[in-house]
Tab-separated table of C-alpha atoms in Angstrom:
chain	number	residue	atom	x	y	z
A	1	UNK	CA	-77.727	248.072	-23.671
A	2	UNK	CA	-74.618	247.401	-21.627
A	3	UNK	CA	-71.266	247.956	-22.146
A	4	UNK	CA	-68.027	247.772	-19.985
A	5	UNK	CA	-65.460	250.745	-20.477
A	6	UNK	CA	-61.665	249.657	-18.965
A	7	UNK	CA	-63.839	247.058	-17.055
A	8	UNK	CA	-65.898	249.743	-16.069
A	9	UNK	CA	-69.809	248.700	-16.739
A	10	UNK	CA	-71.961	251.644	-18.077
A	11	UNK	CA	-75.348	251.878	-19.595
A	12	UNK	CA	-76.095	253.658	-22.883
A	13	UNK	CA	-78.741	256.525	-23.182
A	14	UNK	CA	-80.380	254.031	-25.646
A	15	UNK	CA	-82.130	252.040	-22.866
A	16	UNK	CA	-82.840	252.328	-19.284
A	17	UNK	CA	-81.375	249.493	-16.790
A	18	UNK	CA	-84.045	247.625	-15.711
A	19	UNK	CA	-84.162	244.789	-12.359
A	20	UNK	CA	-82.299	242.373	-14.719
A	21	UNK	CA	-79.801	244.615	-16.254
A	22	UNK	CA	-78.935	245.620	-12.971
A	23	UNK	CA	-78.506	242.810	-11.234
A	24	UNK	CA	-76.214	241.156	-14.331
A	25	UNK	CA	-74.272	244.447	-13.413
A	26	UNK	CA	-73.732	244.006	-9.964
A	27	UNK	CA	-72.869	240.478	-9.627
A	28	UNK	CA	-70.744	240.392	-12.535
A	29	UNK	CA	-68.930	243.282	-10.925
A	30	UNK	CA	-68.835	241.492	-7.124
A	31	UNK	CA	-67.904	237.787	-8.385
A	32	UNK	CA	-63.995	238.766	-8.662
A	33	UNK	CA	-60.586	237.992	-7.312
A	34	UNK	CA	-61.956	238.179	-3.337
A	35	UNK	CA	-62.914	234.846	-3.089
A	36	UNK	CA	-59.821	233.322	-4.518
A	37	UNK	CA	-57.280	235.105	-2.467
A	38	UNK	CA	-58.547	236.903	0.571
A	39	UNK	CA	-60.518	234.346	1.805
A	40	UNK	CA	-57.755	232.866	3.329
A	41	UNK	CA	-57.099	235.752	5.457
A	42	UNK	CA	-60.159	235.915	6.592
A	43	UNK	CA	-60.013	232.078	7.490
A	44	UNK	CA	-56.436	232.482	9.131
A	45	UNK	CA	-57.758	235.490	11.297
A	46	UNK	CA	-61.104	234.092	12.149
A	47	UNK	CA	-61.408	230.277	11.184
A	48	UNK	CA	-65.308	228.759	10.981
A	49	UNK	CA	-66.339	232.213	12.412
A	50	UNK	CA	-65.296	233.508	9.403
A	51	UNK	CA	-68.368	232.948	7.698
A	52	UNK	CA	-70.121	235.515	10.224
A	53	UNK	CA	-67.337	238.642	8.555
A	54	UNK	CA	-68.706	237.679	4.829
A	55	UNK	CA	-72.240	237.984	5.960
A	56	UNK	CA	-71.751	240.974	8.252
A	57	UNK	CA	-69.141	242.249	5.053
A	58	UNK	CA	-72.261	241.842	2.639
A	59	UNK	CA	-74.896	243.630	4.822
A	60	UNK	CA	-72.178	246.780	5.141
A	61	UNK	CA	-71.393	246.966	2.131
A	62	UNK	CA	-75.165	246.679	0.841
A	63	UNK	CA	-76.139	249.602	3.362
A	64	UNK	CA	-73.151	251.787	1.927
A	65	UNK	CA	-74.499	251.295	-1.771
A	66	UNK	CA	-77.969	252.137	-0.615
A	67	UNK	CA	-75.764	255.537	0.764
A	68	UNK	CA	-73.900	255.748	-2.634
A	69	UNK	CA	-76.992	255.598	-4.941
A	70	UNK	CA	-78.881	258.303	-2.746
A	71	UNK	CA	-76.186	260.867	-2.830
A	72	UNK	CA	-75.565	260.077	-6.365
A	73	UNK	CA	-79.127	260.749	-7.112
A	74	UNK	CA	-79.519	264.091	-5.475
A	75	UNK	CA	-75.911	264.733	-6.433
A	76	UNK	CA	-74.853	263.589	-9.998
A	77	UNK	CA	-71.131	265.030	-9.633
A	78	UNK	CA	-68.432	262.951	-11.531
A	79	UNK	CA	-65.602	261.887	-8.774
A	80	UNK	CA	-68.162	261.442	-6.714
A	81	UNK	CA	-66.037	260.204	-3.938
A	82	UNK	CA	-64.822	263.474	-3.795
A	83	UNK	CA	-67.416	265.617	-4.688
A	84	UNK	CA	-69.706	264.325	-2.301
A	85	UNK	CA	-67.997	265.026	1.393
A	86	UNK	CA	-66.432	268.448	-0.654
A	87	UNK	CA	-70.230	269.354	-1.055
A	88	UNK	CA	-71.802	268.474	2.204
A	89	UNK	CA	-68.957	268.512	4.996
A	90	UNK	CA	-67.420	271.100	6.905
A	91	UNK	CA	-68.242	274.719	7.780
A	92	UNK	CA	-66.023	276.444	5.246
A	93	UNK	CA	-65.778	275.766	1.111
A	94	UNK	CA	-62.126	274.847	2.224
A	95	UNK	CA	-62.946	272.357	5.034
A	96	UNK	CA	-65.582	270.474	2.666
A	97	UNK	CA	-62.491	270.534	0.022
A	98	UNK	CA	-60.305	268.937	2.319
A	99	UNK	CA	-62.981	265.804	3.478
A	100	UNK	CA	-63.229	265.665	-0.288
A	101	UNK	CA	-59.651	265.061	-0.742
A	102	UNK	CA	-59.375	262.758	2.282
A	103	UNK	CA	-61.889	260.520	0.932
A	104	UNK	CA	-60.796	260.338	-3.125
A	105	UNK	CA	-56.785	260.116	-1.222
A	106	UNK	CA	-58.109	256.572	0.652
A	107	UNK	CA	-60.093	255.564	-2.407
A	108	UNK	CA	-57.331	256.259	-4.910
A	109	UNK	CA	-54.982	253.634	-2.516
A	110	UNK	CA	-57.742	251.288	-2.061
A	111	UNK	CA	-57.857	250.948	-5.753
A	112	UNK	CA	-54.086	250.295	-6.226
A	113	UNK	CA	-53.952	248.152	-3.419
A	114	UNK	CA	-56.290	245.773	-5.051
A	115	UNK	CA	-54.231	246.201	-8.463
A	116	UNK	CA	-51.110	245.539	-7.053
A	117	UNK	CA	-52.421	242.244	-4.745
A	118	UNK	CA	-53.860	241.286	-8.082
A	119	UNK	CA	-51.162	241.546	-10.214
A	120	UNK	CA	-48.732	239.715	-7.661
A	121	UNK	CA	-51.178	236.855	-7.028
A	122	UNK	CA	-51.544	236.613	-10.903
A	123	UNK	CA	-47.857	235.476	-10.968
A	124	UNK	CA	-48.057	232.717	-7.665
A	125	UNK	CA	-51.503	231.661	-9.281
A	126	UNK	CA	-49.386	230.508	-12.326
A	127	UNK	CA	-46.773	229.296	-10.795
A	128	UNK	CA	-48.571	226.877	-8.585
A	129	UNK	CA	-50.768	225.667	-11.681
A	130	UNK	CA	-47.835	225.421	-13.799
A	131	UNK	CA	-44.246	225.337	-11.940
A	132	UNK	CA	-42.374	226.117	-15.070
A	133	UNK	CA	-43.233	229.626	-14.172
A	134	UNK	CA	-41.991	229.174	-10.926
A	135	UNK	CA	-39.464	232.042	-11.450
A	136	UNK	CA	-41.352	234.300	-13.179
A	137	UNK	CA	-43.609	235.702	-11.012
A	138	UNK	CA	-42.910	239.600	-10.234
A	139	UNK	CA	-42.407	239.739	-14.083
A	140	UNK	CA	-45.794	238.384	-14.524
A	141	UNK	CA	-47.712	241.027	-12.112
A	142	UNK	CA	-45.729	243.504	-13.725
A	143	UNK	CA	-46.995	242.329	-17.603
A	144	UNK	CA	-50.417	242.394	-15.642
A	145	UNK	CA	-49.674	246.126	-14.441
A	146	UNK	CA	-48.679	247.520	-17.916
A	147	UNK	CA	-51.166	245.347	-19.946
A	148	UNK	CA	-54.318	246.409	-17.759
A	149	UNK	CA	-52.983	250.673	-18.030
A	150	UNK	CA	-52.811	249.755	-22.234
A	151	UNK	CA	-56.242	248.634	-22.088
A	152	UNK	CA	-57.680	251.262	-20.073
A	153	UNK	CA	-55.323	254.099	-21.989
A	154	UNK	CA	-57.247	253.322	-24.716
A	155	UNK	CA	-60.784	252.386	-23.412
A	156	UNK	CA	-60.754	249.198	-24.355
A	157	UNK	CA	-65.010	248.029	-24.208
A	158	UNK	CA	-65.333	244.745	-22.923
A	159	UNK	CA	-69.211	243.697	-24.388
A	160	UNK	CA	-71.515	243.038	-21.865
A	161	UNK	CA	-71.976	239.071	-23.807
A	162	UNK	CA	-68.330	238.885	-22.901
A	163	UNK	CA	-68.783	240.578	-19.569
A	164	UNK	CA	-71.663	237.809	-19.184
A	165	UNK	CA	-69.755	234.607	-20.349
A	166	UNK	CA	-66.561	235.613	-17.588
A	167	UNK	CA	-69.291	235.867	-15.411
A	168	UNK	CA	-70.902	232.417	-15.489
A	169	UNK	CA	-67.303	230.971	-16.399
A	170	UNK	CA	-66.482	231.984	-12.803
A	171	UNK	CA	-69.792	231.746	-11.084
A	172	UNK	CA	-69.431	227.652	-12.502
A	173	UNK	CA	-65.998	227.562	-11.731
A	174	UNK	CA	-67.114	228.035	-8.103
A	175	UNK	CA	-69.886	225.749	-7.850
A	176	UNK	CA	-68.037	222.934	-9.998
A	177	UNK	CA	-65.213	223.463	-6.887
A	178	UNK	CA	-67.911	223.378	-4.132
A	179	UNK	CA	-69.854	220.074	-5.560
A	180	UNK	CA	-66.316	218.431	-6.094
A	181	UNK	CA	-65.424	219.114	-2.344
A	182	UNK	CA	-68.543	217.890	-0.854
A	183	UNK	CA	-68.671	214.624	-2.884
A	184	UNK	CA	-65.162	214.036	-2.716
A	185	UNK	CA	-65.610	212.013	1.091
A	186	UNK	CA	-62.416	214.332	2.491
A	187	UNK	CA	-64.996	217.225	3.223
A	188	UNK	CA	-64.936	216.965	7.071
A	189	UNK	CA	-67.906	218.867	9.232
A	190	UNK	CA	-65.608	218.986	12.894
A	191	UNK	CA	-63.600	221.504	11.042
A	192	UNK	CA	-66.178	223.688	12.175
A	193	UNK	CA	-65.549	222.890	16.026
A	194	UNK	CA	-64.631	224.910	17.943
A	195	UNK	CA	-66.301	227.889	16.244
A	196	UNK	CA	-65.380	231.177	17.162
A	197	UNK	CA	-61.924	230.335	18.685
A	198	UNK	CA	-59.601	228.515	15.831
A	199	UNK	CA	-58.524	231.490	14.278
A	200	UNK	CA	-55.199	233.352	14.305
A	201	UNK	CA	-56.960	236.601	15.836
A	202	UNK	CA	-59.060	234.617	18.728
A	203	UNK	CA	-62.894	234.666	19.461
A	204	UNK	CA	-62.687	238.220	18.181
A	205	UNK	CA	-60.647	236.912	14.746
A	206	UNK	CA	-63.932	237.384	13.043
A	207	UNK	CA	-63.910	241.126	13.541
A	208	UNK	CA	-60.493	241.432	12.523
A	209	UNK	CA	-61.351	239.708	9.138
A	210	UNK	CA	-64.221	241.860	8.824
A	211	UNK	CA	-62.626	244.619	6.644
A	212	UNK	CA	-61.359	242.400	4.180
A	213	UNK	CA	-64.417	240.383	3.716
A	214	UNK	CA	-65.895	243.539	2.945
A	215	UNK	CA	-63.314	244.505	0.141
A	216	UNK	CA	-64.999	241.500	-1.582
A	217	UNK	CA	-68.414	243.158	-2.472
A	218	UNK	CA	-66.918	246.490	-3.033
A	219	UNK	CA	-68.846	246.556	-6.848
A	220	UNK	CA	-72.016	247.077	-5.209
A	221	UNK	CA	-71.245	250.682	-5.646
A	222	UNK	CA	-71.336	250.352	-9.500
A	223	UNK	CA	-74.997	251.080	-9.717
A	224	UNK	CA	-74.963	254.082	-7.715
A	225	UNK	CA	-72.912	256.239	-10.349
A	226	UNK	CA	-75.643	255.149	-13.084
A	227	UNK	CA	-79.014	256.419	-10.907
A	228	UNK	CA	-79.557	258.572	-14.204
A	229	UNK	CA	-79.622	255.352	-16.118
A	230	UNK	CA	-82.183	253.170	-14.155
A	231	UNK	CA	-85.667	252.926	-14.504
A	232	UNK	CA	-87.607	253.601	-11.521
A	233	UNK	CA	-84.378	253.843	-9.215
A	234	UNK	CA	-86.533	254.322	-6.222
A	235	UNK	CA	-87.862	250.374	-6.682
A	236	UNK	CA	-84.663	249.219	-8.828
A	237	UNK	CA	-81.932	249.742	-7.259
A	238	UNK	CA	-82.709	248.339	-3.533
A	239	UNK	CA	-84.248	245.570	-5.037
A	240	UNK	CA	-81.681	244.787	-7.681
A	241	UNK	CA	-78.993	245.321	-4.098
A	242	UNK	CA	-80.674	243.120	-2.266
A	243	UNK	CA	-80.907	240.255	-5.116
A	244	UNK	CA	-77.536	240.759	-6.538
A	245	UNK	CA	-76.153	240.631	-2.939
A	246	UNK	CA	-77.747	237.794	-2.025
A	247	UNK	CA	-76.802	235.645	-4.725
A	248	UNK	CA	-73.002	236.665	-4.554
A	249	UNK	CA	-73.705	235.914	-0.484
A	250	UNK	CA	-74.826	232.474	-1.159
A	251	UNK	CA	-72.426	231.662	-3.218
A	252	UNK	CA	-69.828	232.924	-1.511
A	253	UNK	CA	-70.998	231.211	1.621
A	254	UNK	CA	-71.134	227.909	-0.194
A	255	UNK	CA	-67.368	228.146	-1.301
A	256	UNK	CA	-66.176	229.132	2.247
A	257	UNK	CA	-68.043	226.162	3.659
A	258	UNK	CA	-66.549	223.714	1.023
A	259	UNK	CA	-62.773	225.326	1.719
A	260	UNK	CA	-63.290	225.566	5.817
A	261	UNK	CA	-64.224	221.796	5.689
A	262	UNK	CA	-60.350	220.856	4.157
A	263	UNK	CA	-58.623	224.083	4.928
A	264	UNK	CA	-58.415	224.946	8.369
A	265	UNK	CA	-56.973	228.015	10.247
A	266	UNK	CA	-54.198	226.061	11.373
A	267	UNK	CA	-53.029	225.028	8.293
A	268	UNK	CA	-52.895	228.258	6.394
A	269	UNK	CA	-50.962	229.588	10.125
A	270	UNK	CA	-48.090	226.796	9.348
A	271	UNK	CA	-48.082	227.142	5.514
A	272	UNK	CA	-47.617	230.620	4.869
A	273	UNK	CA	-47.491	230.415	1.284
A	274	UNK	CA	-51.118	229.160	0.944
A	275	UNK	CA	-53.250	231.636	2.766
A	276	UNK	CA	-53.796	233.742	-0.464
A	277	UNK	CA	-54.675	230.808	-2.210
A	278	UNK	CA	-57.211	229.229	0.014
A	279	UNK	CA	-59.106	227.533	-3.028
A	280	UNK	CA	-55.742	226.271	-4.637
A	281	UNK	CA	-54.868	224.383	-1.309
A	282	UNK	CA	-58.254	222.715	-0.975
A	283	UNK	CA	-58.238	221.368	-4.704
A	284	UNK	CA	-54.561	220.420	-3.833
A	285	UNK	CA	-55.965	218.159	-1.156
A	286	UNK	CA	-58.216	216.180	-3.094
A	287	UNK	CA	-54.907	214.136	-5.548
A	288	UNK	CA	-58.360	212.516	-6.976
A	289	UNK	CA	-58.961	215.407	-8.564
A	290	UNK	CA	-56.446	216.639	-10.516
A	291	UNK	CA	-58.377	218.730	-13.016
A	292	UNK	CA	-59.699	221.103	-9.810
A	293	UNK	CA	-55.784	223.224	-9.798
A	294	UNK	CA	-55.697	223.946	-12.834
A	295	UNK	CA	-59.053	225.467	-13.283
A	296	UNK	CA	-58.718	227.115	-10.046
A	297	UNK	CA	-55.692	228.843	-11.334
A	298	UNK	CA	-57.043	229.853	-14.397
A	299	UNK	CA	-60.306	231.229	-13.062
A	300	UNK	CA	-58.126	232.871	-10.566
A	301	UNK	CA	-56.307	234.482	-13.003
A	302	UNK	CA	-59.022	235.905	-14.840
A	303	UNK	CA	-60.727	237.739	-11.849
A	304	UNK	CA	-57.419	239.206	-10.953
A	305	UNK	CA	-57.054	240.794	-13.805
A	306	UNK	CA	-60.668	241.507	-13.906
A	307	UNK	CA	-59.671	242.987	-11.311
A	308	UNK	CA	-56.848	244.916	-12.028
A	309	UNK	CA	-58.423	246.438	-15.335
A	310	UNK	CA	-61.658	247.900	-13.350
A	311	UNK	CA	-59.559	249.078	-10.051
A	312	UNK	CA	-56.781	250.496	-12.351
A	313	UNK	CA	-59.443	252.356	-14.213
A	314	UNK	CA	-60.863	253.800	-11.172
A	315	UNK	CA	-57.790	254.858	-9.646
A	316	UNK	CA	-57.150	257.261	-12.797
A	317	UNK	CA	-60.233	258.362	-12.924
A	318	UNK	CA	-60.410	259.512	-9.093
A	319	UNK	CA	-57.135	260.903	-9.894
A	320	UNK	CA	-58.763	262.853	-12.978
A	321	UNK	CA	-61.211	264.158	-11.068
A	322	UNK	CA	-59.884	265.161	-8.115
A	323	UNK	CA	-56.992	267.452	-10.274
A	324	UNK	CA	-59.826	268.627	-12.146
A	325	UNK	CA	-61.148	270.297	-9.084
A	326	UNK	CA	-57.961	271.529	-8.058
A	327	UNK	CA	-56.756	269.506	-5.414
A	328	UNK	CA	-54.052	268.120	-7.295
A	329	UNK	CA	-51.859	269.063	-9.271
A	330	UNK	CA	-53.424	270.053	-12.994
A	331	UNK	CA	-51.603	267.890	-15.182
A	332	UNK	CA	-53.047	264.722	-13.572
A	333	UNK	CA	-56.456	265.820	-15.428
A	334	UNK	CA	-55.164	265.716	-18.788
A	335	UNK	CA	-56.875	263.857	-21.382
A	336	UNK	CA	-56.082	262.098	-24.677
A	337	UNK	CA	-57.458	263.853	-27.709
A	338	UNK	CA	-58.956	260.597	-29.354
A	339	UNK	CA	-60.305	259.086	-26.657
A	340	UNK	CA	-60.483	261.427	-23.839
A	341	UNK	CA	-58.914	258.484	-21.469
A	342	UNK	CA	-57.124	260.257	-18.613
A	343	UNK	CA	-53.412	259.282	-20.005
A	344	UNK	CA	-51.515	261.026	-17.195
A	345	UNK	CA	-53.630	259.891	-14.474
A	346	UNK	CA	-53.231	256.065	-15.954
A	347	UNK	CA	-49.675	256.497	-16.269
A	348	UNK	CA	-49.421	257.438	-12.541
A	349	UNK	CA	-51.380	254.368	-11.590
A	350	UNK	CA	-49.239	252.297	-13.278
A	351	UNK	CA	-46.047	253.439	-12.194
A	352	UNK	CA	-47.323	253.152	-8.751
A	353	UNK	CA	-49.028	249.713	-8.917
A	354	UNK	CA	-46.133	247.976	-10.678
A	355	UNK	CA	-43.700	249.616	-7.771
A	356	UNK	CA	-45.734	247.806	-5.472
A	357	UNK	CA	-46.123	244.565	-7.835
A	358	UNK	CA	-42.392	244.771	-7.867
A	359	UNK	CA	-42.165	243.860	-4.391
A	360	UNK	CA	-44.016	240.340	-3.104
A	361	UNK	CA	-43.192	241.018	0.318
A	362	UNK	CA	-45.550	244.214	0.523
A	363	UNK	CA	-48.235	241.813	0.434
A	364	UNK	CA	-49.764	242.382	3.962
A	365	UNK	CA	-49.558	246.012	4.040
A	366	UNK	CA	-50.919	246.503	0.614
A	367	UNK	CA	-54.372	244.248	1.954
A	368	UNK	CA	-54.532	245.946	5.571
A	369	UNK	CA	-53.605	249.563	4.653
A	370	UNK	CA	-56.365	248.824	1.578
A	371	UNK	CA	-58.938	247.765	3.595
A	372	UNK	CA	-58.078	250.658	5.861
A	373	UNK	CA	-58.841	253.118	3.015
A	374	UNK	CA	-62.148	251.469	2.277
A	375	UNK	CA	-63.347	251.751	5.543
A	376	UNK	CA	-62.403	255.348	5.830
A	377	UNK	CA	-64.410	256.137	2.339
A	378	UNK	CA	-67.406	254.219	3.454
A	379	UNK	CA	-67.224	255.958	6.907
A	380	UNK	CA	-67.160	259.077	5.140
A	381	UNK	CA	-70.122	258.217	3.401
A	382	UNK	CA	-71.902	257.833	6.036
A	383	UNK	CA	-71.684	260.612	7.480
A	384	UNK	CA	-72.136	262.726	4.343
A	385	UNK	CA	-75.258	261.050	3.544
A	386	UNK	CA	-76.541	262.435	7.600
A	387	UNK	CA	-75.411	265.658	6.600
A	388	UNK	CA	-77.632	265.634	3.788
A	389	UNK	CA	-80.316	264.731	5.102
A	390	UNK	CA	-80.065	267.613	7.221
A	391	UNK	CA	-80.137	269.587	4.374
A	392	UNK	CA	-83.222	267.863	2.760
A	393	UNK	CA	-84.736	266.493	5.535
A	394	UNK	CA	-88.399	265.795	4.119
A	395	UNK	CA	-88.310	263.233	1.023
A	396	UNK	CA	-88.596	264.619	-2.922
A	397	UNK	CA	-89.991	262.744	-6.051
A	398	UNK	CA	-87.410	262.373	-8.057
A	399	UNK	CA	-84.760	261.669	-5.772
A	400	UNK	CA	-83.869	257.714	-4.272
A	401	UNK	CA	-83.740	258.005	-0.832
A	402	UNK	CA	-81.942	255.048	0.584
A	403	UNK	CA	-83.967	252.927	3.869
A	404	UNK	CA	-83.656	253.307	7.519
A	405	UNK	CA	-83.030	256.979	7.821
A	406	UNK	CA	-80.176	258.065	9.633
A	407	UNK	CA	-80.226	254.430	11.881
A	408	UNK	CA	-78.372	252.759	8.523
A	409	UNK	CA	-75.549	255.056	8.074
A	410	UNK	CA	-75.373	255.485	12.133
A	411	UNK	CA	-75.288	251.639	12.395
A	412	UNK	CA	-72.463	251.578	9.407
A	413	UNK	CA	-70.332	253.496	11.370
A	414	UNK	CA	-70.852	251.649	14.839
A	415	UNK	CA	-69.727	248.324	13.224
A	416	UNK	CA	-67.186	249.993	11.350
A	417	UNK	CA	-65.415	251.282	14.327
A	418	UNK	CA	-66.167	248.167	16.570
A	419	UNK	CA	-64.032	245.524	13.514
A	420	UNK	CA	-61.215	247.949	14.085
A	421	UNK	CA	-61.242	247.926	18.177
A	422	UNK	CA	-59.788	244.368	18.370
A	423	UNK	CA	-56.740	245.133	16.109
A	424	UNK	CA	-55.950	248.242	17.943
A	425	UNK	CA	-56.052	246.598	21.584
A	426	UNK	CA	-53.593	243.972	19.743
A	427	UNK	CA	-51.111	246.284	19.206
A	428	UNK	CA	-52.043	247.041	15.380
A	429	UNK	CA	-50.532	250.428	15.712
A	430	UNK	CA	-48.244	249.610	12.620
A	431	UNK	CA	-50.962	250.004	10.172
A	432	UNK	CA	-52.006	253.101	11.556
A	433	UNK	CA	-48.609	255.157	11.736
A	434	UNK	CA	-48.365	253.316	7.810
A	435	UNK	CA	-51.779	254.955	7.010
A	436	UNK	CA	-50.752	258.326	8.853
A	437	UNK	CA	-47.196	258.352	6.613
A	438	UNK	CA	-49.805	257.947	3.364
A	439	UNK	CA	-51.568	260.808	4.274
A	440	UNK	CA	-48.436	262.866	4.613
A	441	UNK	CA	-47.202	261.634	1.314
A	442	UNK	CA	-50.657	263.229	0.100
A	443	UNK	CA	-50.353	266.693	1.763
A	444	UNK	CA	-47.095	267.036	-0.227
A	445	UNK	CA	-49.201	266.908	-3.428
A	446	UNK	CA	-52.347	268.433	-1.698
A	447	UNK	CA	-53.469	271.738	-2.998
A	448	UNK	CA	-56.619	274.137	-1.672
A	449	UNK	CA	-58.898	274.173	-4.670
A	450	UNK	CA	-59.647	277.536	-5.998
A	451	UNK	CA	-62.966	276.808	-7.116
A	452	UNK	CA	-65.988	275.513	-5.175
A	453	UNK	CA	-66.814	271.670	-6.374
């Protein structure tokens, strides 16, 4: 049996996941708000070439949940993200504390980040579908904000038939967009020429759009907190990766071929207003259609706050767990008495994500500085899963041990570094001092946990 907790899809002790079960899983959690709104970034950045960050997004982020479910498996530590550098990095109990608390302090703003993009694009998605809410849209993401922290105050379970049905609704919302653009006659193939050049960030635009593309297939992770759960996880879960992953790819794939044959880089680079609503501006080009904007809206809509509900809930939850091992302050941990939701944790995470749902403008640093964090928790990954290896180097029964020995978290890392090396030669300093400035925000609230993890 499945059910979804504050968006949040868990299994029961009633039955194991299977291949099927956990494949539903993953690409119901991966088919979100990506492909609606960053999308267009990546096209501005990158143009045609664009296609290559999804792909190269996809294959990262597949590796890093191969990472995810091994460590889980040998380690089954709730706030992982934490537990897991805190456990395996650094010489001292103190230094391993400290990875730990970089890693959950990049997490915890990778998950508001994503709230508070959704919750503003929830308003413009509305507005553009139905102008009479033109003026309404910072009041909108902020309902969004305080309506997704009600739900997951009070653990609000989301069936896994309804988890299914949103599911297919978008997954059909997607393809019903695709076959409308390719039969509509306006779909033009010499969009895609020239190639690698169009884009915003040159013939290296694709490597700048590589971080965000990856943000996109961030749920992969999902099965790696539920190893306990899975039959077999040793045969399950890479194959239920792999097939999950490549669905969502193709798919994905399909939509940014439809949108790049209408939408080009240029446009979105003179129309500012449309490059988080790639999907919007291609239905908007095809008057024949008229029924296409609305349902792109609405579908929008729906994985936004999709969206908002699960990254909301994971926010307070790394918060949770990371004052629960001491290195924040106590009161974060606390818990309600009904439902054990973490009440002060979600009340942080709202306060914060509506701040920055208050503010429209915030936009690009809330993506970049996001997709920053990501990239620094899946490059801490990495390197905790080669650290413990070293401490198990020969392979146990019992224990999924993800493919490629140290080569796939080595190779994460290398193409990790190399998306970021074309922003910095470009004078992308600004993100870095920003992402310097959140870490000294943290250190204010950082405190050396008195217990071992």
């Amino acid at each position: 049996m499945i059910d979804s907790v504050g968006g949040i899809i868990v299994a029961t002790k009633q039955k194991k996941l299977g291949t099927f079960d956990s494949v539903h899983l993953l690409i119901g959690g991966m088919i979100g708000s990506a492909i609606f709104s960053l999308s267009g970034m990546t096209i501005l950045s990158a143009g045609p070439a664009a296609i290559i960050s999804w792909i190269l997004g996809a294959l990262i982020l597949l590796a890093y949940g191969l990472q995810t479910a091994e460590l889980a498996s040998r380690y089954p530590q709730s706030g992982g993200v934490f537990a897991f550098p805190a456990l395996l990095l650094g010489k001292t109990r103190e230094q391993g504390n400290l990875w730990g608390w970089i890693s959950a302090w990049a997490y915890l703003f990778g998950c508001i980040a994503g709230a508070a993009f959704s919750a503003i694009y929830i308003g413009i998605y509305l507005s553009v579908a139905f102008p009479v809410m033109g003026s309404w849209q910072v009041p909108l993401g902020i309902t969004a904000v305080l309506f997704s922290g009600v739900l997951n105050a009070v653990r609000f379970r989301i069936t896994g038939k309804t988890t299914t049905i949103l599911t297919l609704f978008l997954g059909l919302t997607l393809l019903i967009f695709s076959v409308s653009v390719f039969s509509s006659g306006s779909w033009d193939a010499s969009m895609f020429t020239p190639f690698f050049s169009q884009g915003s960030g040159g013939v290296t635009g694709f490597l700048d759009a590589l971080p965000l593309a990856m943000v996109a297939y961030g749920s992969i992770v999902a099965l790696s907190f539920l190893v306990g759960e899975v039959e077999k996880p040793n045969r399950t879960i890479p194959k239920a990766m792999a097939i999950a992953m490549s669905v969502v790819l193709v798919l994905y794939l399909v939509v940014l071929v439809a949108t790049l044959g209408l939408v080009p880089s240029s446009y979105l680079q003179e129309n500012e207003e449309m490059r988080y609503i790639p999907l919007y501006a291609a239905a908007f080009s095809l008057p024949g259609l008229a029924f296409l904007t609305p349902l792109i809206s609405i579908s929008a809509v729906l994985a936004l706050l999709t969206t908002m509900i699960v990254t909301m809930a994971l926010a307070s939850h790394t918060l949770q767990a990371t004052a629960e091992q001491g290195a924040l302050p106590h009161f974060l941990a606390r818990t309600g008495k009904e439902n054990g939701a973490p009440l002060t944790a979600t009340a942080v995470v709202v306060l914060v994500t509506g701040f920055f749902a208050a503010f429209p403008q915030l936009t690009n640093l809330l993506i970049n500085l996001g997709a920053l964090c990501n990239v620094i928790v899946v490059a801490i990954v990495c390197v905790t899963v080669i650290a413990s290896r070293k401490q198990h180097p020969t392979k146990e029964a019992g224990f999924f041990h993800a493919p490629g020995g140290n080569l796939l978290p080595i190779l994460t890392l290398a193409v990790l570094v190399a998306s970021y090396i074309p922003s910095i030669i470009q004078g992308g300093w600004q993100l870095w001092v920003a992402t310097m400035i959140y870490y000294v925000i943290g250190l204010l609230f950082y405190r050396k946990p008195r217990r071992q993890v």
